[in-house]
Amino acid sequence: MGYDELMYFHLATVVPCFVIGTVLLLIKKGTELHKKFGRIYMVLMMITACVTLFMPAQVGPSFLNHFGWIHSFSFLTIYTVPTAYIAVKKGNIKAHKRKMILLYFGAIIIAGGFTFTPGRYLYEVFFG
């Protein structure tokens, strides 16, 4: 799979995460709807994070000629999703909530914001 295909696959998984994550922040917590959307959100976030690891950095410095600073959000996601799931299964709602808010704002809002910087695909789509 080439870079373009990976990028489109990433967009196909991360855009629903933005929508679902926003809904999850707004709806009542602990309901069946929250749990169902939460499971879908977590699976999509793991898929999108794993896909990004195969995408080489296109902007800025890189490590091992592949990983850029934006990949740190992928690793954040791969760590946070399972630990948030474990926290909620153990009844630690406070830790689950903290991790999921961190995930949404770190991996969706901040990392998503970086995709609109010059040299990136979404910048070209919207401003190029």
PDB file of C-alpha atoms in Angstrom:
ATOM      1  CA  MET A   1       0.000   0.000   0.000  1.00  0.00           C
ATOM      2  CA  GLY A   2       1.447   3.370  -1.023  1.00  0.00           C
ATOM      3  CA  TYR A   3       1.494   6.598   0.922  1.00  0.00           C
ATOM      4  CA  ASP A   4      -1.642   7.964  -0.754  1.00  0.00           C
ATOM      5  CA  GLU A   5      -3.655   4.825   0.014  1.00  0.00           C
ATOM      6  CA  LEU A   6      -2.466   4.870   3.633  1.00  0.00           C
ATOM      7  CA  MET A   7      -3.393   8.542   3.930  1.00  0.00           C
ATOM      8  CA  TYR A   8      -6.908   7.943   2.571  1.00  0.00           C
ATOM      9  CA  PHE A   9      -7.336   4.908   4.845  1.00  0.00           C
ATOM     10  CA  HIS A  10      -6.181   7.031   7.776  1.00  0.00           C
ATOM     11  CA  LEU A  11      -8.689   9.750   6.869  1.00  0.00           C
ATOM     12  CA  ALA A  12     -11.452   7.138   6.546  1.00  0.00           C
ATOM     13  CA  THR A  13     -10.813   6.032  10.135  1.00  0.00           C
ATOM     14  CA  VAL A  14      -9.910   9.310  11.818  1.00  0.00           C
ATOM     15  CA  VAL A  15     -12.781  11.455  10.503  1.00  0.00           C
ATOM     16  CA  PRO A  16     -15.380   9.147  12.115  1.00  0.00           C
ATOM     17  CA  CYS A  17     -13.260   9.305  15.294  1.00  0.00           C
ATOM     18  CA  PHE A  18     -13.601  13.068  15.328  1.00  0.00           C
ATOM     19  CA  VAL A  19     -17.385  12.824  14.977  1.00  0.00           C
ATOM     20  CA  ILE A  20     -17.832   9.934  17.430  1.00  0.00           C
ATOM     21  CA  GLY A  21     -15.397  11.457  19.928  1.00  0.00           C
ATOM     22  CA  THR A  22     -17.286  14.741  19.865  1.00  0.00           C
ATOM     23  CA  VAL A  23     -20.585  12.918  20.398  1.00  0.00           C
ATOM     24  CA  LEU A  24     -19.057  10.940  23.275  1.00  0.00           C
ATOM     25  CA  LEU A  25     -17.964  14.139  24.983  1.00  0.00           C
ATOM     26  CA  LEU A  26     -21.491  15.541  24.727  1.00  0.00           C
ATOM     27  CA  ILE A  27     -23.745  12.598  25.612  1.00  0.00           C
ATOM     28  CA  LYS A  28     -24.527  11.142  29.032  1.00  0.00           C
ATOM     29  CA  LYS A  29     -21.769   8.820  30.223  1.00  0.00           C
ATOM     30  CA  GLY A  30     -22.269   5.171  31.138  1.00  0.00           C
ATOM     31  CA  THR A  31     -25.289   4.616  28.890  1.00  0.00           C
ATOM     32  CA  GLU A  32     -25.473   1.779  26.380  1.00  0.00           C
ATOM     33  CA  LEU A  33     -25.084   4.331  23.576  1.00  0.00           C
ATOM     34  CA  HIS A  34     -21.938   5.703  25.231  1.00  0.00           C
ATOM     35  CA  LYS A  35     -20.511   2.199  25.599  1.00  0.00           C
ATOM     36  CA  LYS A  36     -21.280   1.212  21.983  1.00  0.00           C
ATOM     37  CA  PHE A  37     -19.895   4.421  20.517  1.00  0.00           C
ATOM     38  CA  GLY A  38     -16.922   4.148  22.878  1.00  0.00           C
ATOM     39  CA  ARG A  39     -16.031   0.668  21.613  1.00  0.00           C
ATOM     40  CA  ILE A  40     -16.268   1.803  17.994  1.00  0.00           C
ATOM     41  CA  TYR A  41     -14.187   4.894  18.808  1.00  0.00           C
ATOM     42  CA  MET A  42     -11.469   2.859  20.530  1.00  0.00           C
ATOM     43  CA  VAL A  43     -11.201   0.340  17.683  1.00  0.00           C
ATOM     44  CA  LEU A  44     -11.071   3.078  15.047  1.00  0.00           C
ATOM     45  CA  MET A  45      -8.468   5.010  17.048  1.00  0.00           C
ATOM     46  CA  MET A  46      -6.239   1.935  17.301  1.00  0.00           C
ATOM     47  CA  ILE A  47      -6.590   1.259  13.576  1.00  0.00           C
ATOM     48  CA  THR A  48      -5.844   4.856  12.639  1.00  0.00           C
ATOM     49  CA  ALA A  49      -2.825   5.010  14.967  1.00  0.00           C
ATOM     50  CA  CYS A  50      -1.370   1.796  13.544  1.00  0.00           C
ATOM     51  CA  VAL A  51      -1.891   2.995   9.971  1.00  0.00           C
ATOM     52  CA  THR A  52      -0.010   6.221  10.662  1.00  0.00           C
ATOM     53  CA  LEU A  53       3.050   4.285  11.793  1.00  0.00           C
ATOM     54  CA  PHE A  54       3.471   3.093   8.196  1.00  0.00           C
ATOM     55  CA  MET A  55       3.269   6.639   6.848  1.00  0.00           C
ATOM     56  CA  PRO A  56       6.661   8.366   6.705  1.00  0.00           C
ATOM     57  CA  ALA A  57       6.963  11.899   8.059  1.00  0.00           C
ATOM     58  CA  GLN A  58       6.433  14.401   5.253  1.00  0.00           C
ATOM     59  CA  VAL A  59       7.204  17.599   7.175  1.00  0.00           C
ATOM     60  CA  GLY A  60      10.017  18.484   9.568  1.00  0.00           C
ATOM     61  CA  PRO A  61      12.829  16.374  10.997  1.00  0.00           C
ATOM     62  CA  SER A  62      12.566  12.611  11.065  1.00  0.00           C
ATOM     63  CA  PHE A  63      13.975   9.779  13.157  1.00  0.00           C
ATOM     64  CA  LEU A  64      15.237   6.664  11.342  1.00  0.00           C
ATOM     65  CA  ASN A  65      14.323   8.481   8.134  1.00  0.00           C
ATOM     66  CA  HIS A  66      10.652   7.706   8.811  1.00  0.00           C
ATOM     67  CA  PHE A  67       9.164   8.900  12.123  1.00  0.00           C
ATOM     68  CA  GLY A  68       8.371  12.564  12.741  1.00  0.00           C
ATOM     69  CA  TRP A  69       7.080  14.434  15.760  1.00  0.00           C
ATOM     70  CA  ILE A  70       3.492  13.770  14.703  1.00  0.00           C
ATOM     71  CA  HIS A  71       4.087  10.035  15.198  1.00  0.00           C
ATOM     72  CA  SER A  72       4.283  10.675  18.952  1.00  0.00           C
ATOM     73  CA  PHE A  73       0.488  11.036  18.832  1.00  0.00           C
ATOM     74  CA  SER A  74       0.262   7.548  17.300  1.00  0.00           C
ATOM     75  CA  PHE A  75       2.261   6.102  20.174  1.00  0.00           C
ATOM     76  CA  LEU A  76       0.155   8.106  22.645  1.00  0.00           C
ATOM     77  CA  THR A  77      -2.952   6.513  21.139  1.00  0.00           C
ATOM     78  CA  ILE A  78      -1.550   2.981  21.139  1.00  0.00           C
ATOM     79  CA  TYR A  79      -0.761   3.377  24.850  1.00  0.00           C
ATOM     80  CA  THR A  80      -3.866   5.312  25.916  1.00  0.00           C
ATOM     81  CA  VAL A  81      -6.636   3.251  24.308  1.00  0.00           C
ATOM     82  CA  PRO A  82      -5.841  -0.048  26.077  1.00  0.00           C
ATOM     83  CA  THR A  83      -5.070   1.630  29.399  1.00  0.00           C
ATOM     84  CA  ALA A  84      -8.353   3.589  29.246  1.00  0.00           C
ATOM     85  CA  TYR A  85     -10.231   0.372  28.466  1.00  0.00           C
ATOM     86  CA  ILE A  86      -8.546  -1.442  31.364  1.00  0.00           C
ATOM     87  CA  ALA A  87      -9.326   1.495  33.673  1.00  0.00           C
ATOM     88  CA  VAL A  88     -13.042   1.425  32.899  1.00  0.00           C
ATOM     89  CA  LYS A  89     -13.187  -2.387  33.212  1.00  0.00           C
ATOM     90  CA  LYS A  90     -11.606  -2.072  36.678  1.00  0.00           C
ATOM     91  CA  GLY A  91     -14.166   0.566  37.615  1.00  0.00           C
ATOM     92  CA  ASN A  92     -11.672   3.418  37.623  1.00  0.00           C
ATOM     93  CA  ILE A  93     -13.949   5.875  35.850  1.00  0.00           C
ATOM     94  CA  LYS A  94     -11.833   8.895  36.801  1.00  0.00           C
ATOM     95  CA  ALA A  95      -8.728   7.460  35.064  1.00  0.00           C
ATOM     96  CA  HIS A  96     -10.796   6.350  32.068  1.00  0.00           C
ATOM     97  CA  LYS A  97     -12.298   9.818  31.688  1.00  0.00           C
ATOM     98  CA  ARG A  98      -8.903  11.539  32.002  1.00  0.00           C
ATOM     99  CA  LYS A  99      -7.308   9.242  29.419  1.00  0.00           C
ATOM    100  CA  MET A 100     -10.147   9.569  26.926  1.00  0.00           C
ATOM    101  CA  ILE A 101     -10.157  13.366  27.164  1.00  0.00           C
ATOM    102  CA  LEU A 102      -6.360  13.360  26.706  1.00  0.00           C
ATOM    103  CA  LEU A 103      -6.768  11.062  23.701  1.00  0.00           C
ATOM    104  CA  TYR A 104      -9.439  13.216  22.066  1.00  0.00           C
ATOM    105  CA  PHE A 105      -7.646  16.518  22.513  1.00  0.00           C
ATOM    106  CA  GLY A 106      -4.145  15.166  21.938  1.00  0.00           C
ATOM    107  CA  ALA A 107      -4.652  12.731  19.092  1.00  0.00           C
ATOM    108  CA  ILE A 108      -7.694  14.281  17.388  1.00  0.00           C
ATOM    109  CA  ILE A 109      -7.618  18.036  18.012  1.00  0.00           C
ATOM    110  CA  ILE A 110      -3.886  18.789  18.338  1.00  0.00           C
ATOM    111  CA  ALA A 111      -2.575  16.194  15.872  1.00  0.00           C
ATOM    112  CA  GLY A 112      -5.469  17.006  13.548  1.00  0.00           C
ATOM    113  CA  GLY A 113      -4.538  20.669  13.741  1.00  0.00           C
ATOM    114  CA  PHE A 114      -1.005  19.843  12.618  1.00  0.00           C
ATOM    115  CA  THR A 115      -2.419  18.259   9.450  1.00  0.00           C
ATOM    116  CA  PHE A 116      -3.498  21.724   8.338  1.00  0.00           C
ATOM    117  CA  THR A 117       0.077  23.095   8.338  1.00  0.00           C
ATOM    118  CA  PRO A 118       1.849  23.952   5.064  1.00  0.00           C
ATOM    119  CA  GLY A 119       3.272  20.927   3.258  1.00  0.00           C
ATOM    120  CA  ARG A 120       0.596  18.523   4.430  1.00  0.00           C
ATOM    121  CA  TYR A 121      -2.205  17.085   2.311  1.00  0.00           C
ATOM    122  CA  LEU A 122      -5.146  18.686   4.123  1.00  0.00           C
ATOM    123  CA  TYR A 123      -3.462  22.083   3.964  1.00  0.00           C
ATOM    124  CA  GLU A 124      -3.269  21.707   0.186  1.00  0.00           C
ATOM    125  CA  VAL A 125      -6.900  20.550  -0.024  1.00  0.00           C
ATOM    126  CA  PHE A 126      -8.284  23.454   2.008  1.00  0.00           C
ATOM    127  CA  PHE A 127      -5.791  26.291   1.397  1.00  0.00           C
ATOM    128  CA  GLY A 128      -3.654  25.304  -1.620  1.00  0.00           C
TER     129      GLY A 128
END
